mmCIF file of C-alpha atoms in Angstrom:
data_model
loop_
_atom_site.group_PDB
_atom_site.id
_atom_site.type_symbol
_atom_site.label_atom_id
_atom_site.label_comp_id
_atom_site.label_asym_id
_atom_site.label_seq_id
_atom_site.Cartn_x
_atom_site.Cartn_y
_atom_site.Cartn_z
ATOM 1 C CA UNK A 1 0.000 0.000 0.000
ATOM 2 C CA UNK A 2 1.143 3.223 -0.817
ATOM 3 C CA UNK A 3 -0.551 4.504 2.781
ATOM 4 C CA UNK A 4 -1.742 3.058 5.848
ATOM 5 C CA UNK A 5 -3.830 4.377 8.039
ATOM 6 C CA UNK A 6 -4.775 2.279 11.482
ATOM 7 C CA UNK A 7 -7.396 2.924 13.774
ATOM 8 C CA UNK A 8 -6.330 3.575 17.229
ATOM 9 C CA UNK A 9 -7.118 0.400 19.148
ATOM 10 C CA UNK A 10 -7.200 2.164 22.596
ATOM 11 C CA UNK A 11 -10.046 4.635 21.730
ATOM 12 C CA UNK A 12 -13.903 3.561 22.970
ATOM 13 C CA UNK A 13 -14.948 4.073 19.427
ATOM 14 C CA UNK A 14 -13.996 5.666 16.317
ATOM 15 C CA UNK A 15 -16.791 7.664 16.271
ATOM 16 C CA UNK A 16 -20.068 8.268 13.924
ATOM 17 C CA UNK A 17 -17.491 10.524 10.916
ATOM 18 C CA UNK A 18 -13.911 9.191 10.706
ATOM 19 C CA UNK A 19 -11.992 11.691 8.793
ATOM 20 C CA UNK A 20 -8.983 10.643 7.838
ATOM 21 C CA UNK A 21 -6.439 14.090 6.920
ATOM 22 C CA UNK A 22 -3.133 12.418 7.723
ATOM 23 C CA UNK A 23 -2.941 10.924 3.713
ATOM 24 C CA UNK A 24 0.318 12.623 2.930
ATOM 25 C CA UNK A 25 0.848 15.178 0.283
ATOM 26 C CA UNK A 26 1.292 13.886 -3.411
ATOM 27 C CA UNK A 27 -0.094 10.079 -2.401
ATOM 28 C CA UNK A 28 -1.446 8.826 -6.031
ATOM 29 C CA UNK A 29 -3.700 6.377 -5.765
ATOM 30 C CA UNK A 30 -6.738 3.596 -7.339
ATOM 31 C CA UNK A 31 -7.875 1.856 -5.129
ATOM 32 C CA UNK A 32 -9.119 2.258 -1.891
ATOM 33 C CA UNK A 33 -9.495 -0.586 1.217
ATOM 34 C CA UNK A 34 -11.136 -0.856 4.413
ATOM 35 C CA UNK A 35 -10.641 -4.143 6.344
ATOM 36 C CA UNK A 36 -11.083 -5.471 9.666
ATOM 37 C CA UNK A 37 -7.552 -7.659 10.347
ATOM 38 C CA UNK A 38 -6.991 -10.340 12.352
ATOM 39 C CA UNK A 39 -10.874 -10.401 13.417
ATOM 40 C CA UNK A 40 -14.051 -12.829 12.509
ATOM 41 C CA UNK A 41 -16.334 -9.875 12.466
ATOM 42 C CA UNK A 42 -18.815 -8.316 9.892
ATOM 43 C CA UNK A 43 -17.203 -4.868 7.946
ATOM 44 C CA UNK A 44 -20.669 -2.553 8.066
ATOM 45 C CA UNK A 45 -20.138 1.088 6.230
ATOM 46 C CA UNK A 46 -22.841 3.640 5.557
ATOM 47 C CA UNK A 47 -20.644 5.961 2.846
ATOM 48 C CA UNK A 48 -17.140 6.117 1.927
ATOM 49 C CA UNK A 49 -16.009 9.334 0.246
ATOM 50 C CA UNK A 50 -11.926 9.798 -0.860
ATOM 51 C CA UNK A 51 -11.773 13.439 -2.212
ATOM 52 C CA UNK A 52 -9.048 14.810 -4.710
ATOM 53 C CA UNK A 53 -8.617 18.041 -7.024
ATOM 54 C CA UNK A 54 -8.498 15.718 -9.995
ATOM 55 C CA UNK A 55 -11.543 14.694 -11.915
ATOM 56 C CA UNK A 56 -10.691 11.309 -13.281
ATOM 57 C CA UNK A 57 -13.004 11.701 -16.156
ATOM 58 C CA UNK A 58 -11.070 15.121 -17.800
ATOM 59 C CA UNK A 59 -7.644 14.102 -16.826
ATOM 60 C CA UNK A 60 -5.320 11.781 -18.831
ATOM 61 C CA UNK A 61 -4.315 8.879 -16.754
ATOM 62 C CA UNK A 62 -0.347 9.934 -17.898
ATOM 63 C CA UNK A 63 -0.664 13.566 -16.351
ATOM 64 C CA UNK A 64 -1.309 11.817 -12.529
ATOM 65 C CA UNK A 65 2.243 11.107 -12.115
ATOM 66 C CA UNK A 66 3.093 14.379 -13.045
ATOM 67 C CA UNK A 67 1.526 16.291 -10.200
ATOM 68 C CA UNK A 68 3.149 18.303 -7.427
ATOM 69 C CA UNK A 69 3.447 16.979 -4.153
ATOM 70 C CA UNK A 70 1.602 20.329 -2.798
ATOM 71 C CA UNK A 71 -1.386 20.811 -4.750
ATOM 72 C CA UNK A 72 -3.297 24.276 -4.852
ATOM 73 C CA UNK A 73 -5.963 25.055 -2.842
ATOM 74 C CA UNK A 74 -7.648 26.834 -5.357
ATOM 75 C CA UNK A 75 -7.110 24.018 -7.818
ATOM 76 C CA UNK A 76 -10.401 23.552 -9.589
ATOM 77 C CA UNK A 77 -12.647 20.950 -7.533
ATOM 78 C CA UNK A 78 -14.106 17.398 -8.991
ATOM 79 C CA UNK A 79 -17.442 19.545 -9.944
ATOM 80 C CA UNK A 80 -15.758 21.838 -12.383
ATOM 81 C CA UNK A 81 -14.978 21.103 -15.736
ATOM 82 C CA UNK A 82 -11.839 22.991 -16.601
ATOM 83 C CA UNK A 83 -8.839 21.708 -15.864
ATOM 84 C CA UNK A 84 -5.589 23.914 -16.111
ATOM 85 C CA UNK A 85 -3.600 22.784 -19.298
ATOM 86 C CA UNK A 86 -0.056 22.875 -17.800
ATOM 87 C CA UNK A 87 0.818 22.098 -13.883
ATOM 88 C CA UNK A 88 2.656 24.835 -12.331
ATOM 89 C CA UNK A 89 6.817 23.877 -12.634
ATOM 90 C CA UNK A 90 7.328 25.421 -8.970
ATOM 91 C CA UNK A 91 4.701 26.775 -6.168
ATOM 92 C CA UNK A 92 4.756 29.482 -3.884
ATOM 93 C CA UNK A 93 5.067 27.945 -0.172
ATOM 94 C CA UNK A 94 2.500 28.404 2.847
ATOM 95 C CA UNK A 95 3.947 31.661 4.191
ATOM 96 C CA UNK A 96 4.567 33.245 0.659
ATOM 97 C CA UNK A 97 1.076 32.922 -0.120
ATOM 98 C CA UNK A 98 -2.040 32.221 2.413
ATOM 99 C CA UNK A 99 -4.269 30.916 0.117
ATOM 100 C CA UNK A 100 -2.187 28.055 -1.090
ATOM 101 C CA UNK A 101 -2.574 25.813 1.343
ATOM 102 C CA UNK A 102 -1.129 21.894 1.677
ATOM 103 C CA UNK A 103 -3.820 19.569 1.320
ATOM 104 C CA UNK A 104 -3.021 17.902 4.614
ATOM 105 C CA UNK A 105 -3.497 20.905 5.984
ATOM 106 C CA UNK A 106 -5.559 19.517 9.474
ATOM 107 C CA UNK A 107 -9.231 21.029 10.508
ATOM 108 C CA UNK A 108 -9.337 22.429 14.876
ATOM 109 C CA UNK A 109 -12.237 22.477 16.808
ATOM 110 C CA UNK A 110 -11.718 25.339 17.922
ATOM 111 C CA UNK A 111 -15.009 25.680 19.881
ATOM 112 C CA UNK A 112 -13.749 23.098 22.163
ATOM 113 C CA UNK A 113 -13.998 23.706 25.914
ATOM 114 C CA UNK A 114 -14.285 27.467 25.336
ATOM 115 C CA UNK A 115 -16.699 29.761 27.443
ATOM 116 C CA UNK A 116 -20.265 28.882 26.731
ATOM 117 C CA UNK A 117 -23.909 30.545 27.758
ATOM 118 C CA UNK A 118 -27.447 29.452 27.565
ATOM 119 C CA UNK A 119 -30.401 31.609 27.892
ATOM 120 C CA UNK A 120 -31.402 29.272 31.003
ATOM 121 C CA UNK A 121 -30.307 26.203 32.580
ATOM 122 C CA UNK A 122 -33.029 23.695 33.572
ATOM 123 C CA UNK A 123 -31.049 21.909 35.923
ATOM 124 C CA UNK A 124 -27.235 21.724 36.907
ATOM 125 C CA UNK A 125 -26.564 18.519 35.204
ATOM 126 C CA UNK A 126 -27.268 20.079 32.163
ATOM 127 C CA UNK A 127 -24.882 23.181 32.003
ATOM 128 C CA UNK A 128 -24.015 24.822 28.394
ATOM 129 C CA UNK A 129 -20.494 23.576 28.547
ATOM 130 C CA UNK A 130 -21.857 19.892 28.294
ATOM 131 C CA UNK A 131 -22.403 20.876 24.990
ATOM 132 C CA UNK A 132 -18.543 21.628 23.583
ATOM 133 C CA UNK A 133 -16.643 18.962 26.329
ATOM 134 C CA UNK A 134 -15.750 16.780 23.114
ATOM 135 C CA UNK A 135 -17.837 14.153 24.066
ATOM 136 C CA UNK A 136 -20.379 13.608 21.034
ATOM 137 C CA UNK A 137 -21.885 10.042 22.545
ATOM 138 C CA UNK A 138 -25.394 10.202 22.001
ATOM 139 C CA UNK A 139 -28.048 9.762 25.052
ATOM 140 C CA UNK A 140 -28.332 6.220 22.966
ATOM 141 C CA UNK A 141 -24.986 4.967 24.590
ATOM 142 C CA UNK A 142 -24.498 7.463 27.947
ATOM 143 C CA UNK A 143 -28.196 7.220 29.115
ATOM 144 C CA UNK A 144 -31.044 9.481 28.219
ATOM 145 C CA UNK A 145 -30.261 13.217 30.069
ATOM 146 C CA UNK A 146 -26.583 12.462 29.948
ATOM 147 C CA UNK A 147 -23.985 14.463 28.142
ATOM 148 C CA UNK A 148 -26.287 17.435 27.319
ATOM 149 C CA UNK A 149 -27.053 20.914 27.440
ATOM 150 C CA UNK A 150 -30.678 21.774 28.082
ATOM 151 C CA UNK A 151 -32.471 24.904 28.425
ATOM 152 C CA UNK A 152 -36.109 25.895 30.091
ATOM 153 C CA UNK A 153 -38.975 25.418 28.268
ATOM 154 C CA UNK A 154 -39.063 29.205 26.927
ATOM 155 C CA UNK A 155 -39.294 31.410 23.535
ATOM 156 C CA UNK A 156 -36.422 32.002 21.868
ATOM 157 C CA UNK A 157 -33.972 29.360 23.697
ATOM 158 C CA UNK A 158 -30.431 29.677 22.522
ATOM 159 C CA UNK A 159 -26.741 29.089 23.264
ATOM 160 C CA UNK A 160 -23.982 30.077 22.593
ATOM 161 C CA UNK A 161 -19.741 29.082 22.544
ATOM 162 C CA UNK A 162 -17.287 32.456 22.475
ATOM 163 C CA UNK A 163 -13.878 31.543 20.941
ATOM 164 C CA UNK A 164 -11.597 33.603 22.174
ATOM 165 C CA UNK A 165 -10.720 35.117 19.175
ATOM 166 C CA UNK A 166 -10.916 35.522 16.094
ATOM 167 C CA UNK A 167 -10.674 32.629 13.406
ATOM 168 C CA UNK A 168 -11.811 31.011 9.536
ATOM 169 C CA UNK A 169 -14.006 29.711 10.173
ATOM 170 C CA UNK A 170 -14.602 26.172 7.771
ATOM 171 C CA UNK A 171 -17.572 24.410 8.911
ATOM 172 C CA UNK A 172 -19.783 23.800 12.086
ATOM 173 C CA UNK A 173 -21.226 20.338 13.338
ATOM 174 C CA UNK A 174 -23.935 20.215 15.586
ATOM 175 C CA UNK A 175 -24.688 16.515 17.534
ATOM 176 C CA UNK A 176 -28.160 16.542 17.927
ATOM 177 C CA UNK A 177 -30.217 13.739 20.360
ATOM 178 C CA UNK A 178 -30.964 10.204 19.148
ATOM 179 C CA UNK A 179 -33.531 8.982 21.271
ATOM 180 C CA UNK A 180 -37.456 7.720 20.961
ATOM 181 C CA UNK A 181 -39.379 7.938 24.035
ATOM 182 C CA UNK A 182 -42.784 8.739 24.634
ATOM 183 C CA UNK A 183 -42.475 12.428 25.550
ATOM 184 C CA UNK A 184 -40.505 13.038 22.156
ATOM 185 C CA UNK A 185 -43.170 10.943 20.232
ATOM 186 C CA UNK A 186 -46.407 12.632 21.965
ATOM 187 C CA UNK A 187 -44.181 16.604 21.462
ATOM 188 C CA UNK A 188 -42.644 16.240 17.993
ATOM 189 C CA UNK A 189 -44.583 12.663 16.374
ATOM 190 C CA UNK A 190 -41.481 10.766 16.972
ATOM 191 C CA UNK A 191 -37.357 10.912 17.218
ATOM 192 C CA UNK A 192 -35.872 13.500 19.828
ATOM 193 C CA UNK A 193 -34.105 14.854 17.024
ATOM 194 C CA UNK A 194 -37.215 16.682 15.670
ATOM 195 C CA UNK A 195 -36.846 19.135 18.284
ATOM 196 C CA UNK A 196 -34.260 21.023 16.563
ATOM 197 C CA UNK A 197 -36.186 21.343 13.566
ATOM 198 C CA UNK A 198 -36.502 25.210 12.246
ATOM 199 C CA UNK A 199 -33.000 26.000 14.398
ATOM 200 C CA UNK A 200 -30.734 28.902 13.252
ATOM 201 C CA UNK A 201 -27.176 29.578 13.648
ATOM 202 C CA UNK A 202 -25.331 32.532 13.161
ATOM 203 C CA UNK A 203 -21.766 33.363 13.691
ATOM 204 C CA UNK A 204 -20.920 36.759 14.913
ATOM 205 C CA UNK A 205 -17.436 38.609 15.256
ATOM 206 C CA UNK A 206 -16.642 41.206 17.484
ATOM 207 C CA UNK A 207 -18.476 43.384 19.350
ATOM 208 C CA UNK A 208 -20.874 43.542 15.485
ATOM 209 C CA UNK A 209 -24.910 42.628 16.430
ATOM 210 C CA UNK A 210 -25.227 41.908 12.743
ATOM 211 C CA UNK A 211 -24.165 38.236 12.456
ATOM 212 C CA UNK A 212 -21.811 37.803 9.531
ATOM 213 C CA UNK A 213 -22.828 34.013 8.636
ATOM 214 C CA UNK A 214 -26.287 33.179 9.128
ATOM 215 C CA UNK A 215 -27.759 29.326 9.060
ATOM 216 C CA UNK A 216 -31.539 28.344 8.729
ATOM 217 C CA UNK A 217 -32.340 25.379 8.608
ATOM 218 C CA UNK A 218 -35.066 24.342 6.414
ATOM 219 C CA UNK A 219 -35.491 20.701 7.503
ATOM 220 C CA UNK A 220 -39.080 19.528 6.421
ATOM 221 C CA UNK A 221 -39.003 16.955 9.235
ATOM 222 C CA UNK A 222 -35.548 15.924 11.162
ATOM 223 C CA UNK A 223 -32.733 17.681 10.383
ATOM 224 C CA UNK A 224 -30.941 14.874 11.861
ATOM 225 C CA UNK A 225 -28.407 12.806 14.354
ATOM 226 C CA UNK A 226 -25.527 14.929 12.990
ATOM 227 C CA UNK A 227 -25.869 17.978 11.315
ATOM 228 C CA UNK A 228 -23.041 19.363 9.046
ATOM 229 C CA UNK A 229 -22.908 23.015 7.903
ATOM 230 C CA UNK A 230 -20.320 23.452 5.157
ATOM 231 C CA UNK A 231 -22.039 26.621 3.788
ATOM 232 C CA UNK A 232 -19.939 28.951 5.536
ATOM 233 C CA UNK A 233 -18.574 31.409 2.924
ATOM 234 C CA UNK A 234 -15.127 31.354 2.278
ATOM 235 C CA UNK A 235 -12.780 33.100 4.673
ATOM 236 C CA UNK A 236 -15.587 33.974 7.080
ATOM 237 C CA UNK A 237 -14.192 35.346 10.052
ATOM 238 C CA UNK A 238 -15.869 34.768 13.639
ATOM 239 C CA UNK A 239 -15.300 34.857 17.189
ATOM 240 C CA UNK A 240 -18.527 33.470 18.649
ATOM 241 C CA UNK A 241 -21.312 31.076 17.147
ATOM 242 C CA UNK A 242 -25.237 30.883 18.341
ATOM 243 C CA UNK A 243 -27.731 28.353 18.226
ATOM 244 C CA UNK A 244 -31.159 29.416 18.672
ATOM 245 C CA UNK A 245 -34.941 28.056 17.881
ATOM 246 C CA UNK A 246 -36.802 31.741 16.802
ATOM 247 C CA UNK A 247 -40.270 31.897 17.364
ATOM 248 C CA UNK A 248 -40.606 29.015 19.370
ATOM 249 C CA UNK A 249 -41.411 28.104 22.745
ATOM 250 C CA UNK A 250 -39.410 25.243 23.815
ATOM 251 C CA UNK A 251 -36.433 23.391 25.126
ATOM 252 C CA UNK A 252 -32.776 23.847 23.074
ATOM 253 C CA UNK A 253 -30.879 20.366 23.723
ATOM 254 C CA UNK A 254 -27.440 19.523 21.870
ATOM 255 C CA UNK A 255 -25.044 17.016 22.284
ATOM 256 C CA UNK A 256 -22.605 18.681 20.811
ATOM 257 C CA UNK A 257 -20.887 21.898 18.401
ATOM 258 C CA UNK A 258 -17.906 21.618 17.383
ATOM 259 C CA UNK A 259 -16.627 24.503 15.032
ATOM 260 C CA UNK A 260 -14.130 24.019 12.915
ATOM 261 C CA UNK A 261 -11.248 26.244 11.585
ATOM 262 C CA UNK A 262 -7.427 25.414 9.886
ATOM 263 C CA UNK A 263 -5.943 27.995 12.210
ATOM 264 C CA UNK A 264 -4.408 26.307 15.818
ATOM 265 C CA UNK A 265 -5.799 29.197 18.362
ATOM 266 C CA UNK A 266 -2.971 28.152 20.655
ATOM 267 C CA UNK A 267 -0.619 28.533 18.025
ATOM 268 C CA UNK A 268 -1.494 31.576 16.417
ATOM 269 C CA UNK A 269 -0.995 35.334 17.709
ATOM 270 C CA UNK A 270 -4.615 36.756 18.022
ATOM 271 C CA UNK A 271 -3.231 39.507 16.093
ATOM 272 C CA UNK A 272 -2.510 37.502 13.350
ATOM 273 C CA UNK A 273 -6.073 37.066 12.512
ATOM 274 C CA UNK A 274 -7.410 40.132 11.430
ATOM 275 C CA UNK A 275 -4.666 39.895 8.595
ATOM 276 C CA UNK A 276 -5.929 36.665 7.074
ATOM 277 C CA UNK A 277 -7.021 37.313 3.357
ATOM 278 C CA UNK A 278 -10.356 38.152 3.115
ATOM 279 C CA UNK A 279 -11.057 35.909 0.382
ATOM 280 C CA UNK A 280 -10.330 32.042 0.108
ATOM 281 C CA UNK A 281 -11.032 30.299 -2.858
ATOM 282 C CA UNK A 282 -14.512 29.467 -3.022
ATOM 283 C CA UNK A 283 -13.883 26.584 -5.025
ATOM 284 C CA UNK A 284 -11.568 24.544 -2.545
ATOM 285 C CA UNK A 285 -12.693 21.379 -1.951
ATOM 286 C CA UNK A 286 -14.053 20.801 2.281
ATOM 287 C CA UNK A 287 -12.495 17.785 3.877
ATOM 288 C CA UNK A 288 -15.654 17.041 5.399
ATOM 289 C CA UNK A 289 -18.248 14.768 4.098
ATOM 290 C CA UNK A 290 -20.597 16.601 1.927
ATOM 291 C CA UNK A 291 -23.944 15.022 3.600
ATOM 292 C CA UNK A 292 -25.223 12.516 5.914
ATOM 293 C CA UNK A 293 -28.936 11.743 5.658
ATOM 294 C CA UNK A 294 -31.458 13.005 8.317
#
């Protein structure tokens, strides 16, 4: 194989979306396996995606070999259909130029175990930091009330995670509940996960009321278990990301938000930030899966 990737055997789980960023640079590749060794055990997958600039129907098998082992991030994506004629001979590096980046390049959570608010609490064990502790183990596995933030029963419930400063953002996940029980059946006709149907979220930056990136969704039943937002605009810059359920009078409950950026905030000067480009290509590929089905 030309890589290998192994899944750590001392983890509980490898969880409901295994990304895998850690495929070096350059790798040229077929063929793709997933195997279970040295165990009598059924292999069970819902989707496998492997993502690359090329688009294997416009370019000539003899040009792969060709390619530079740091590809643009602007390079057009699989959904275009123009593909440069020549490959650049020699590439600006990282520093040079921001919006080339390495494709390797990996994705922070950078909403992880930062300051957090609700607009109420309905009981201690459900605080709004249970909701960006990096554990996304549904009720399903940790027991029904466990692992989640929870708000009165009010109009307008939201909550919110402040970053600390600010970043790209790339994409948000939100883990949303996975139970049936009778009061989420007689409240919302069946799974708990209805209850976050008609949710917004809106990242904000600064001391700015006016969000910069806002999120409705549109969900005609269940958005669903996990809910991935890669329609972020390019180079979006925020410091603080709401959740909210306008015009309704109920309970907000997540599992989980993780927000996701390619800037390290314990890495990178807060003053760096507001001299990011203002633009990244539009047209970059996410490393994220593209959907998961409510």
């Amino acid at each position: 194989a030309v890589f290998t990737y192994n899944d750590d055997p001392s983890l509980v789980g490898p969880g409901l979306i295994i990304l895998i960023t850690t495929v070096p640079s350059g790798t040229i590749g077929d063929r793709v396996r997933i195997s279970l060794p040295n165990k009598n055990e059924h292999l069970v997958l819902i989707e496998v995606q492997v993502f690359s600039y090329e688009n294997p129907s416009l370019v000539p098998s003899t040009m792969r070999t060709q390619l530079p082992s740091v590809i643009p991030s602007n390079r057009p994506s699989v959904k275009q259909s123009v593909v440069p004629s020549t490959v650049p001979s020699s590439l600006p590096t990282e520093t040079q130029l921001p919006s080339i980046i390495p494709s390797n390049r990996p994705l922070y959570n950078v909403a992880l175990n930062k300051s957090t608010s609700q607009s109420s609490t309905a009981d201690d064990r459900f605080i709004s930091s249970k909701a960006n502790d990096g554990d996304v183990r549904p009720e399903s596995v940790v027991g029904i009330g466990n692992g989640i933030s929870l708000t009165n029963k009010e109009i307008n419930p939201w909550w919110e995670v402040t970053l600390g400063t600010s970043v790209v953002i790339e994409s948000i996940t939100i883990y949303n509940r996975d139970l049936v029980h009778n009061g989420c059946t007689a409240n919302y006709g069946g799974n708990c996960s209805r209850h976050l149907k008609g949710f917004r979220l809106e990242i904000f930056n600064g001391e700015d009321a006016n969000a910069v990136f806002t999120y409705n969704d549109a969900s005609l039943d269940d958005p669903g278990l996990i809910i991935l937002i890669t329609t972020v605009p390019s180079g979006t810059i925020g410091d603080r990301v709401r959740i909210s359920l306008p015009n309704k009078n109920e309970h907000l409950v997540l599992i989980e938000v993780q927000v996701f950026s390619y800037e390290n905030p314990s890495l990178v000067p807060s003053t760096m930030r507001t001299q990011l480009p203002s633009v990244i290509p539009s047209n970059r590929p996410s490393v994220l899966p593209s959907v998961i089905p409510s």
